[in-house]
Coordinates of C-alpha atoms and ligand atoms in Angstrom, one line a residue:
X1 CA 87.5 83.5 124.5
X2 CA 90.2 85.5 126.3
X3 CA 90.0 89.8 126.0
X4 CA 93.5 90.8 125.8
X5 CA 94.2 92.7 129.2
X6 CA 95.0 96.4 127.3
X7 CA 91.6 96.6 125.9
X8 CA 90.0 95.8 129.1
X9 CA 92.3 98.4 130.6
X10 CA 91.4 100.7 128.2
X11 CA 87.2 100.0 128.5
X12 CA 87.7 100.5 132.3
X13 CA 89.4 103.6 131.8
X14 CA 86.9 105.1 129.3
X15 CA 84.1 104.0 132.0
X16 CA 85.3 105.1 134.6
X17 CA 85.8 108.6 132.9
X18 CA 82.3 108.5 131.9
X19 CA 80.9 107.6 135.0
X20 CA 83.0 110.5 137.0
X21 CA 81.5 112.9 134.0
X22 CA 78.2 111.6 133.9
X23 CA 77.9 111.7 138.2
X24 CA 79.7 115.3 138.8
X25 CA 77.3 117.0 136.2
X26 CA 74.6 115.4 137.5
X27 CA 75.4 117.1 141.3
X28 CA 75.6 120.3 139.4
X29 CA 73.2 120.5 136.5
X30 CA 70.8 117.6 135.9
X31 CA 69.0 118.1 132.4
X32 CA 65.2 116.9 132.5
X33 CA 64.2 114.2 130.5
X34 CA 63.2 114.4 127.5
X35 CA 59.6 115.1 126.7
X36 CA 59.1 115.7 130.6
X37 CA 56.3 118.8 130.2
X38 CA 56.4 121.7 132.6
X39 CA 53.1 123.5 133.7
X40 CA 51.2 125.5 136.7
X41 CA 47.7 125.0 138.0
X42 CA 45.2 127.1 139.5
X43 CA 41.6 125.7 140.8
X44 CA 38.2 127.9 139.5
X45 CA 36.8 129.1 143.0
X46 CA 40.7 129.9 144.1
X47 CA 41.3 132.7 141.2
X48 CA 38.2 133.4 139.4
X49 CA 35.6 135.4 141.6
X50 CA 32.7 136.4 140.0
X51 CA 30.9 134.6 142.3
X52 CA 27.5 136.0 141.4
X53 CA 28.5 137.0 137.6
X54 CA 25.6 136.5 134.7
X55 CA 23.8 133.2 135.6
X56 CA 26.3 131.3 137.8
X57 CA 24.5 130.1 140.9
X58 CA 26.4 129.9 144.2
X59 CA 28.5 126.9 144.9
X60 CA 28.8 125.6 148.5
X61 CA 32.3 127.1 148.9
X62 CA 30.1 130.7 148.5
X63 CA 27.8 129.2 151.2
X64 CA 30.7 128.3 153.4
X65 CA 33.1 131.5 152.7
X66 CA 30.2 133.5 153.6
X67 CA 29.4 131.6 157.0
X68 CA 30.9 134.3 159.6
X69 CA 34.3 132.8 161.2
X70 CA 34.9 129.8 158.9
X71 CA 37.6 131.0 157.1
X72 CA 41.3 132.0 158.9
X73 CA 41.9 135.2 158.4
X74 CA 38.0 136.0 157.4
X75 CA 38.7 136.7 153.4
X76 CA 36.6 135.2 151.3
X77 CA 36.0 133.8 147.6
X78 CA 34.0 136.5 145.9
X79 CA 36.4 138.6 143.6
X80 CA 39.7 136.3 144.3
X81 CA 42.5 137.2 141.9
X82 CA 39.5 138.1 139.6
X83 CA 40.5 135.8 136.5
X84 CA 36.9 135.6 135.5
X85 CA 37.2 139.6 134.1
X86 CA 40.8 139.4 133.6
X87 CA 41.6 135.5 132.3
X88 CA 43.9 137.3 129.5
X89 CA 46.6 138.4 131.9
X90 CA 46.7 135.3 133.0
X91 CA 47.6 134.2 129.6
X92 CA 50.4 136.9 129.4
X93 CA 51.9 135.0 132.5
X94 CA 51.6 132.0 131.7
X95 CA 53.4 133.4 128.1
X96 CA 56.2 134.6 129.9
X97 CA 56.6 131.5 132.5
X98 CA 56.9 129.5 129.1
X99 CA 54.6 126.6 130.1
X100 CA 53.6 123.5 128.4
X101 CA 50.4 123.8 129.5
X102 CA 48.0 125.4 132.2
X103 CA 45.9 123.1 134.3
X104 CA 42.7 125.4 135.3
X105 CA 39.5 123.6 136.4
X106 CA 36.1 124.5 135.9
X107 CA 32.6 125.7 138.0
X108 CA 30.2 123.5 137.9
X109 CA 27.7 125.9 139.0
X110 CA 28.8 128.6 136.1
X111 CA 28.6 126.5 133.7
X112 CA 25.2 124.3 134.6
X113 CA 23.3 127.3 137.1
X114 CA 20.8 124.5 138.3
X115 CA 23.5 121.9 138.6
X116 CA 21.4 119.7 136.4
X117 CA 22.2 119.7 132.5
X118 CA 18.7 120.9 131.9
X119 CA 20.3 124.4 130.8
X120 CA 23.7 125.4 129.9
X121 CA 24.9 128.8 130.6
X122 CA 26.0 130.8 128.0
X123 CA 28.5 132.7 129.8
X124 CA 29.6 130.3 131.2
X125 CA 30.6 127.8 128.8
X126 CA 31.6 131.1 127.0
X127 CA 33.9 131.9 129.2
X128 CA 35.9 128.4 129.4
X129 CA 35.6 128.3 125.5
X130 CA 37.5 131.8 124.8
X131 CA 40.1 130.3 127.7
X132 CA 40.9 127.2 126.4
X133 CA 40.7 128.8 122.4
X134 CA 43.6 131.4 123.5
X135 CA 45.4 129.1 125.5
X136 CA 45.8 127.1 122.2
X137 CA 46.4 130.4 119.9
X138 CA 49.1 131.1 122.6
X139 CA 50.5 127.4 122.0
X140 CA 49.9 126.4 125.7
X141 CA 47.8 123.3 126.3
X142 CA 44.9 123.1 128.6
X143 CA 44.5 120.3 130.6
X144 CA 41.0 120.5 132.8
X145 CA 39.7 119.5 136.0
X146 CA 36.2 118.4 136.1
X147 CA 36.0 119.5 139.4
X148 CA 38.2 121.5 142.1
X149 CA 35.7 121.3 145.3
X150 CA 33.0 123.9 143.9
X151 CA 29.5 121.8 144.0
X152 CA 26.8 123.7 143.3
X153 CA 24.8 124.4 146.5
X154 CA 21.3 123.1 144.6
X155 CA 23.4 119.4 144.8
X156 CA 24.5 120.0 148.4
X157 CA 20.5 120.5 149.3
X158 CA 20.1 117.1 147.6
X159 CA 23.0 115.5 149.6
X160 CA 26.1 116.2 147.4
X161 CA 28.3 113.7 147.0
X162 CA 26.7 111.8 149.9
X163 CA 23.8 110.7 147.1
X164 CA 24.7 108.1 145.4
X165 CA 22.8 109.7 142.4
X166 CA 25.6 112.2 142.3
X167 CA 27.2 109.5 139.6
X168 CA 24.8 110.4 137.3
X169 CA 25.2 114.2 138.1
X170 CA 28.6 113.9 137.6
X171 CA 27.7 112.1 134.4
X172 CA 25.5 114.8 132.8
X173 CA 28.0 117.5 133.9
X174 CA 31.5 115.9 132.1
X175 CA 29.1 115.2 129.1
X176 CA 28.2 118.7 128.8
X177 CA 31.9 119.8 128.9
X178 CA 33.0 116.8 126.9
X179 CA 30.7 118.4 124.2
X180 CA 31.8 121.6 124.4
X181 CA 35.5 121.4 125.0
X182 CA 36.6 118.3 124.1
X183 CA 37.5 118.8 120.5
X184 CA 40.3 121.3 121.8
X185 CA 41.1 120.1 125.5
X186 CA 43.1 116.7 125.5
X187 CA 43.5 116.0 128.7
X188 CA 41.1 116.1 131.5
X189 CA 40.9 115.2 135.5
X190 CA 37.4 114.1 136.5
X191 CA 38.2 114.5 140.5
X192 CA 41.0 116.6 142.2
X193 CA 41.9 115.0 145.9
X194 CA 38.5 113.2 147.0
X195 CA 40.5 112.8 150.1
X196 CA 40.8 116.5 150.7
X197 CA 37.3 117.6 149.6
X198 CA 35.1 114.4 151.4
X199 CA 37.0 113.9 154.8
X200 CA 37.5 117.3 155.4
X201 CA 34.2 118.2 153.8
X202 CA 31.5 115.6 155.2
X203 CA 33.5 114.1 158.1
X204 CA 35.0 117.7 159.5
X205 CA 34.2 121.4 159.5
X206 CA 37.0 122.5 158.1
X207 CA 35.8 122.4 154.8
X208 CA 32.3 122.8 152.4
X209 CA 29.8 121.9 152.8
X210 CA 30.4 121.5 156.4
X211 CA 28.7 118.4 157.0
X212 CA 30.0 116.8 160.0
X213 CA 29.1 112.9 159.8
X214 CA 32.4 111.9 161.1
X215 CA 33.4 107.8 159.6
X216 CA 30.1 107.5 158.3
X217 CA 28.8 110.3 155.5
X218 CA 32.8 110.6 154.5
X219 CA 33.2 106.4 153.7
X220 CA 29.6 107.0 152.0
X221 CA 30.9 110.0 149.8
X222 CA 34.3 108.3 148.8
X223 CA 31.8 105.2 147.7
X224 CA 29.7 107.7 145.6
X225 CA 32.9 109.6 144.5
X226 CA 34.5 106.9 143.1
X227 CA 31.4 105.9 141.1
X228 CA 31.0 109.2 139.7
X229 CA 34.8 108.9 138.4
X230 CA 34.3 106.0 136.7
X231 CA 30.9 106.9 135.0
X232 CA 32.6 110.0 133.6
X233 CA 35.4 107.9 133.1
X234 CA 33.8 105.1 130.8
X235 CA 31.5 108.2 129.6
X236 CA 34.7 109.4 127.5
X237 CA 36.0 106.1 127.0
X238 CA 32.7 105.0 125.0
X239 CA 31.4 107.6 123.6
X240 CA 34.3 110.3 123.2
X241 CA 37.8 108.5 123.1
X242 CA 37.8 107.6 119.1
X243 CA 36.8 111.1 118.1
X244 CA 38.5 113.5 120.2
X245 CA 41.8 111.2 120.9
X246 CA 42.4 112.7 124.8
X247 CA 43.1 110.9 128.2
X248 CA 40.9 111.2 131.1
X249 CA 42.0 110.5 134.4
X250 CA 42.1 111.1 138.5
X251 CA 44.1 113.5 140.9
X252 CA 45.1 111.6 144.0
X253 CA 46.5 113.9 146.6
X254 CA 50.0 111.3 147.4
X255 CA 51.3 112.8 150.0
X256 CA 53.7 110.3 152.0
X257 CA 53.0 108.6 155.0
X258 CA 55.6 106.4 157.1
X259 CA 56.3 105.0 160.6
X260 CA 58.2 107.1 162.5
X261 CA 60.3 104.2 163.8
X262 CA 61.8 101.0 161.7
X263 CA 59.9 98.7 164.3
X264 CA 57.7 96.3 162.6
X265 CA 54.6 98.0 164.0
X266 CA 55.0 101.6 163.1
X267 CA 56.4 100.1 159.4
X268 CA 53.0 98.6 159.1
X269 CA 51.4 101.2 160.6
X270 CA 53.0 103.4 158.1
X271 CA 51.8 101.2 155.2
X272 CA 48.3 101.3 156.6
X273 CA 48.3 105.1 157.0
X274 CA 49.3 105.2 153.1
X275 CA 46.2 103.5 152.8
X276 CA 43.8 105.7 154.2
X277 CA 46.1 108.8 152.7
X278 CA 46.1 107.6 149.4
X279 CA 45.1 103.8 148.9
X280 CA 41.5 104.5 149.4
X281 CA 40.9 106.8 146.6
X282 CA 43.5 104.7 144.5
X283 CA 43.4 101.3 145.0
X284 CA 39.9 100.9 143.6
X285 CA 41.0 102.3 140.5
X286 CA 44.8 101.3 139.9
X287 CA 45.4 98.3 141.5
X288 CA 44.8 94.8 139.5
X289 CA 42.4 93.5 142.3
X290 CA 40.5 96.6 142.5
X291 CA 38.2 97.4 145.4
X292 CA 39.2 99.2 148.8
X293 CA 42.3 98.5 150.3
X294 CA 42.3 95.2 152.7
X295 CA 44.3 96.8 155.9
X296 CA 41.2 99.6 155.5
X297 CA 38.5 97.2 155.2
X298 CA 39.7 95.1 158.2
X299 CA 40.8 97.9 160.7
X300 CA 37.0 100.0 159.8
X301 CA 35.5 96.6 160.3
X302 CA 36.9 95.7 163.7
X303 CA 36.7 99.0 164.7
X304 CA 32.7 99.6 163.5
X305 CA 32.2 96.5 165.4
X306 CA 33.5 97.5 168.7
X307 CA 31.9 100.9 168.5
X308 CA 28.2 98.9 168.1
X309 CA 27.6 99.0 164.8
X310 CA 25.4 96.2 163.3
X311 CA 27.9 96.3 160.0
X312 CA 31.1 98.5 158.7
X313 CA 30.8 101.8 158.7
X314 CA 32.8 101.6 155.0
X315 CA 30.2 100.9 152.9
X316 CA 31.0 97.4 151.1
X317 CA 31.6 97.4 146.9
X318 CA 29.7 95.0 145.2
X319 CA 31.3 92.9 142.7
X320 CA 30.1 94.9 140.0
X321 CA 31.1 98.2 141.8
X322 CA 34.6 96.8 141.7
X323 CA 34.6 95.5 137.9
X324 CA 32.9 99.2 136.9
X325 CA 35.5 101.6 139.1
X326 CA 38.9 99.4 138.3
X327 CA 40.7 100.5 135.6
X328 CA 39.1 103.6 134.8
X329 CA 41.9 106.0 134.3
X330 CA 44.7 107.1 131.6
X331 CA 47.1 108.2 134.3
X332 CA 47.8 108.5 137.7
X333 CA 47.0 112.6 138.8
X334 CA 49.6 112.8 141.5
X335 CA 49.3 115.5 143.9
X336 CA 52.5 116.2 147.0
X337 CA 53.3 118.3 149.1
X338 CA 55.0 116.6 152.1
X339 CA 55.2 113.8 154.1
X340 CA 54.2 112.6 157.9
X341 CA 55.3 109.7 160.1
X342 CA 52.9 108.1 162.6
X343 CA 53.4 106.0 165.4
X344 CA 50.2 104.5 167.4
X345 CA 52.4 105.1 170.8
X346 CA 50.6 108.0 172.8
X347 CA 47.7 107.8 170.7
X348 CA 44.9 107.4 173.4
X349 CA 41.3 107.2 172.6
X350 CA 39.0 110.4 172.5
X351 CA 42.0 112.3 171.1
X352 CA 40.1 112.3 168.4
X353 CA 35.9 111.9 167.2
X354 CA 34.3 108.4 167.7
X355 CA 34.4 107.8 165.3
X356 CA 36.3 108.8 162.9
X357 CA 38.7 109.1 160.0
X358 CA 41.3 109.8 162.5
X359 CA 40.5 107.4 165.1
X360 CA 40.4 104.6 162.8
X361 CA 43.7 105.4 162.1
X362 CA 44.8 105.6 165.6
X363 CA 47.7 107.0 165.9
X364 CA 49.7 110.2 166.5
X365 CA 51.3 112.1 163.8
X366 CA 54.4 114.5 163.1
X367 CA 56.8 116.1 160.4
X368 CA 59.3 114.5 163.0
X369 CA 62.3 117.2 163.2
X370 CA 62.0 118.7 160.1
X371 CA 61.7 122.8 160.1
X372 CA 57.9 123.4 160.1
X373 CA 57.1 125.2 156.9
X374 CA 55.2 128.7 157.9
X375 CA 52.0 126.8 156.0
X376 CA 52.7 122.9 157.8
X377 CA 51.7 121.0 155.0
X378 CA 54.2 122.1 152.8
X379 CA 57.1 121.7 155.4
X380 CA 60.0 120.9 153.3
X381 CA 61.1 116.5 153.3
X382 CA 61.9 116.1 149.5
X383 CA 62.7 112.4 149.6
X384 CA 58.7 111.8 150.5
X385 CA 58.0 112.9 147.0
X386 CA 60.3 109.9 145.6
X387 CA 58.7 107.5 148.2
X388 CA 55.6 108.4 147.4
X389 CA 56.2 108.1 143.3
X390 CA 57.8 104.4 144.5
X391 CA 54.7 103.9 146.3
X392 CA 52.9 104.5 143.2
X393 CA 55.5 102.7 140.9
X394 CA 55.2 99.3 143.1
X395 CA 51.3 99.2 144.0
X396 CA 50.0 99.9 140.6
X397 CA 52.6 98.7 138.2
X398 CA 54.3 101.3 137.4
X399 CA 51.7 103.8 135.8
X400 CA 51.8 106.6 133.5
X401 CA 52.0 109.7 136.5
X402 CA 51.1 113.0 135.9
X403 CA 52.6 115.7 138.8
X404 CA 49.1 117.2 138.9
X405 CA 50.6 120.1 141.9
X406 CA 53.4 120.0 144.1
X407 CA 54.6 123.9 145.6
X408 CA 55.3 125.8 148.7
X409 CA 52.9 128.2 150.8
X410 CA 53.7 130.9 153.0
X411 CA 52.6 134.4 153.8
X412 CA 54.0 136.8 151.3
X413 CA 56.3 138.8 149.5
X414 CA 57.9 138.4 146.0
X415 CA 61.0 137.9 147.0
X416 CA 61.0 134.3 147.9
X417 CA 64.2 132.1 147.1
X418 CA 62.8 129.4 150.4
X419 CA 60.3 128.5 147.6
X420 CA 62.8 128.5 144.9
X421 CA 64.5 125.8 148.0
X422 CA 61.7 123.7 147.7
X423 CA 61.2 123.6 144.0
X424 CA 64.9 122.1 143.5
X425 CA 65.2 119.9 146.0
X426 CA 61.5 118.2 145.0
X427 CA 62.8 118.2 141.5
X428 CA 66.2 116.7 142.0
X429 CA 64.0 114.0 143.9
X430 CA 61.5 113.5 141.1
X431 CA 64.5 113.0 139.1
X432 CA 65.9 110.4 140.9
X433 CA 62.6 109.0 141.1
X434 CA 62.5 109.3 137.4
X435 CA 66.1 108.5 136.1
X436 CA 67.1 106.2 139.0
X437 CA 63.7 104.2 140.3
X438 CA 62.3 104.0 136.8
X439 CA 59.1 105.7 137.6
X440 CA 57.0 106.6 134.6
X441 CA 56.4 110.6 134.8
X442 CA 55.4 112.7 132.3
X443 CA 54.8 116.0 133.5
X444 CA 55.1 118.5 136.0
X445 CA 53.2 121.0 137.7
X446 CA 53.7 123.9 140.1
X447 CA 50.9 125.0 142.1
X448 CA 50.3 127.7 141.7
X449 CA 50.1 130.3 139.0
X450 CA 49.9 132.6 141.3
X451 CA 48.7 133.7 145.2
X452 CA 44.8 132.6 145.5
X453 CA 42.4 131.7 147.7
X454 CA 43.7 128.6 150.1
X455 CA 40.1 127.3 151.3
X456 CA 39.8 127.6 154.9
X457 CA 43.3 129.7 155.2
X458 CA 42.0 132.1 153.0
X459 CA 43.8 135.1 150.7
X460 CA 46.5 135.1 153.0
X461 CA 48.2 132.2 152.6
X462 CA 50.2 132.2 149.7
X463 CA 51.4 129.4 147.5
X464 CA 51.7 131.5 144.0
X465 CA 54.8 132.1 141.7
X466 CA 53.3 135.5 141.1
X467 CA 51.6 138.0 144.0
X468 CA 48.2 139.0 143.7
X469 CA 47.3 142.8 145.2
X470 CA 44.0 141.9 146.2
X471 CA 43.5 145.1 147.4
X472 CA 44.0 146.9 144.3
X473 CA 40.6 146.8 141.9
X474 CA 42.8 145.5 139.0
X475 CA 44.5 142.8 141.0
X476 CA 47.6 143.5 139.6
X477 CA 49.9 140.3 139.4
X478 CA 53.6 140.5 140.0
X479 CA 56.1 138.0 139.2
X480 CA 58.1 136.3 142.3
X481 CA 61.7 135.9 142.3
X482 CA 60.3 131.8 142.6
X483 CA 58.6 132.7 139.0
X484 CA 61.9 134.1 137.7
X485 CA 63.7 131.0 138.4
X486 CA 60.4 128.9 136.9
X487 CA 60.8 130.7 134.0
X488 CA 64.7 130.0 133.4
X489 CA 64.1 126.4 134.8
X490 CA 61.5 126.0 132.0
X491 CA 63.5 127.8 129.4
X492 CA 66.9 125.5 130.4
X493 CA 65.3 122.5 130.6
X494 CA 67.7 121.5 133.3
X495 CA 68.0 122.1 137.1
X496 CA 70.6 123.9 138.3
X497 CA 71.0 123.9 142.1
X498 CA 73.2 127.1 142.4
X499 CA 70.9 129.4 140.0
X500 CA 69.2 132.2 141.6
X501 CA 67.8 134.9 139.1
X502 CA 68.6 138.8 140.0
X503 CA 65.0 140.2 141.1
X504 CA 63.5 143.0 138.5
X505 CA 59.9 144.0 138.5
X506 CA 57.2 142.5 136.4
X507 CA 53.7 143.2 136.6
X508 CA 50.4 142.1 134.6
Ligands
LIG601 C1 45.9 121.0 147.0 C2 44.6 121.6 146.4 O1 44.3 120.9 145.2 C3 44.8 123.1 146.1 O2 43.5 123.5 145.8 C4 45.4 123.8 147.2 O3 45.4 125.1 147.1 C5 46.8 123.2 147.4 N1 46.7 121.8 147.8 C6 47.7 123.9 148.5 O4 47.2 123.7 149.7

């Protein structure tokens, strides 16, 4: 049946006037999606201090902050931004931000001194309790990491995360806060970046515990990490799902990797960088075959064998192991800050530890031309952030993603529109990542709160949307231009690129 040529004039010319809307307001105000939520995070050993408060016994970032010339600029963790004694004003921030919710994580060693359950500190859980209850009264939602790199040191003597009986540790612990917190706190992250905490951690010194066992202890403790997950993974699912009605999940650091050439090797090379990045940690749990990624097992393999060992230095996954870790959890925890390109040309060996995490990789990496950020890992390539979401979208069927942190670092000073730079461009990308690739994200979180303590950088690198004067007793907070523009971005529900907010002064 024929359409008589004036209406089809007439469709096309009310298209094509919608489309020419619909595409100039999207390059000048794009309006967020709704039900997209909009949050900060902070980590318990980065803000709290009170290192040695009531009963808490020292974790090994204490242990390692206090080793003489581990950290940067030689600060370390004891008082931090102080939130432990001043948690309230924290509250009054996050009040005037106008968050969704506040993603904070807890101490293992305040809350369970010995590490074991044996004995629950009072304080402790006290302390989480009256955080999470005025969170709610203030109508923000908590959502909870499990654990944020703090082990207590009476584990590390044990073998941390290197014993495999650290499952059951793990275990105990999320039972204890499942108990305590779970009839108010709906979401919660078992892990945050097992990447960050075990390669840096037990295969370099750059981070606690400082156990150098470089591609051997690491591949053990991502085994034994995974494990844990998905015990306090299937912990909740059993025994606290029904009842409390929250989601449980991981947080992957997804920062993007690629070739730095469109050659066939450095593609590949790019895909099996992704792998060791993110795969590792991910495709056990997300993918529908489960287990570690294939380009991983084979290169450790090949390369274990050269090197003289009698088997892999990746420790295999039984069956079982596979079948117990796959599957277990909610939502993706997606963590990004930048992205790298590699290319195995001019990598030569010894350049790096035999072995390790980086020579089984083998290859040389760079932020190619883009301007270094003053803190490199947050240099500035916002189309990584939609790669890496794609990455997500394609290997694991598209899951439900939570933007766990994503934010800029540098070394000061509230009036910061660079970081304001950074927030809109990764936005417009999660956007398109969103709106044009389909990708299923439901929230969005700045890291951080405010300025804390960056591990081995220290108090001096910054990544907060408020200031911290560390050297005043009260550790006043002031708010950033960068927390200005949060605050209207949250309020608007829409991203404008030309907005800058006029600076004026406002301190907790
Ligand atoms: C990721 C970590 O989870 C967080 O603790 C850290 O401060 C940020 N990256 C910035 O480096």
């Amino acid at each position: 049946m024929g359409v008589p040529w004036h209406v089809l004039a007439a469709v096309l010319a009310v298209t094509l006037v919608i489309t020419s809307t619909v595409s100039s307001s999207a390059a000048e105000m794009r309006k967020l999606p709704e039900g997209l939520k909009l949050g900060v995070a902070t980590a318990s050993f980065q803000i709290e201090g009170g290192w040695n408060a009531a009963d808490k016994s020292p974790s090994i970032w204490d242990i390692y902050t206090h080793m003489p010339g581990k950290i940067k600029d030689g600060t370390d963790g004891n008082d931090t931004c102080k939130s432990y004694e001043f948690y309230q004003r924290d509250i009054q921030m996050l009040k005037f931000l106008g968050v969704d919710f506040y993603r904070f994580s807890i101490s293992w060693p305040r809350v369970l001194p010995t590490g074991f359950a044996d004995k629950i500190s009072e304080d402790g859980i006290g302390y989480y309790s009256r955080l999470v209850d005025e969170l709610l009264a203030n109508g923000i939602e908590p959502v909870v990491t499990l654990y944020h790199w703090d082990l207590p040191q009476s584990l590390q003597d044990l073998g941390g995360w290197a014993n495999p009986l650290i499952a059951d540790w793990f275990e105990d612990y999320a039972r204890v806060l499942y108990d305590a917190l779970g009839d108010r706190v709906k979401t919660w992250i078992t892990l945050n970046e097992p990447k960050q905490f075990i390669i840096y951690g037990y295969g370099m010194e750059r981070f606690a515990p400082n156990i150098v066992s470089a591609g051997i202890g690491d591949y053990i403790a991502v085994k034994n990490a995974l494990m844990a997950h998905a015990k306090a993974w299937h912990l909740y699912d059993k025994e606290y799902r029904e009842k409390q009605k929250g989601t449980c999940g991981i947080t992957i650091a997804t920062d993007f990797r690629e070739g730095l050439s469109d050659t066939p090797e450095d593609v590949e090379l790019g895909r099996m960088v992704m792998d060791f990045e993110a795969g590792f940690y991910s495709h056990p749990i997300f993918s529908s075959t489960g287990g570690f990624p294939e380009r991983m097992i084979k290169r450790i393999a090949e390369k274990s064998a050269e090197q003289g060992f009698p088997r892999s230095r990746l420790p295999e996954l039984s069956q079982e192991e596979i079948d117990f870790i796959k599957g277990t959890s909610d939502f993706y925890g997606f963590n990004h800050y930048s992205t790298k390109f590699y290319t195995a040309d001019g990598y030569t060996k010894g350049m790096y530890p035999i072995p390790s995490y980086e020579d089984d990789i083998g290859a040389v990496s760079s932020y190619k031309d883009y301007p270094p950020a003053p803190i490199i890992h947050a240099t500035k390539i916002p189309n990584g952030i939609r790669k890496a979401l794609n990455w997500v979208k394609d290997n694991y069927n598209n899951p439900t993603v939570l933007i766990t942190e994503n934010g800029y670092g540098n070394y000061g000073g509230v009036d910061d529109p660079e970081r304001i730079d950074y927030y809109k461009a990764y936005l417009d990308a999660v956007l398109d990542a969103i709106e044009v690739d389909g990708c299923n994200v439901t929230t969005y979180t700045a890291w951080s709160l405010m300025d804390n303590f960056e591990w081995d950088s220290g108090l001096g690198a910054k990544f907060g949307l408020f200031e911290v004067d560390f050297d005043d007793e009260q550790r006043t907070r002031k708010a950033k231009l960068s927390a200005l523009w949060y605050k209207d971005f949250i309020a608007q529900r829409s991203l404008d690129p030309d907005y800058l907010p006029q600076f004026e002064e406002n301190k907790f």
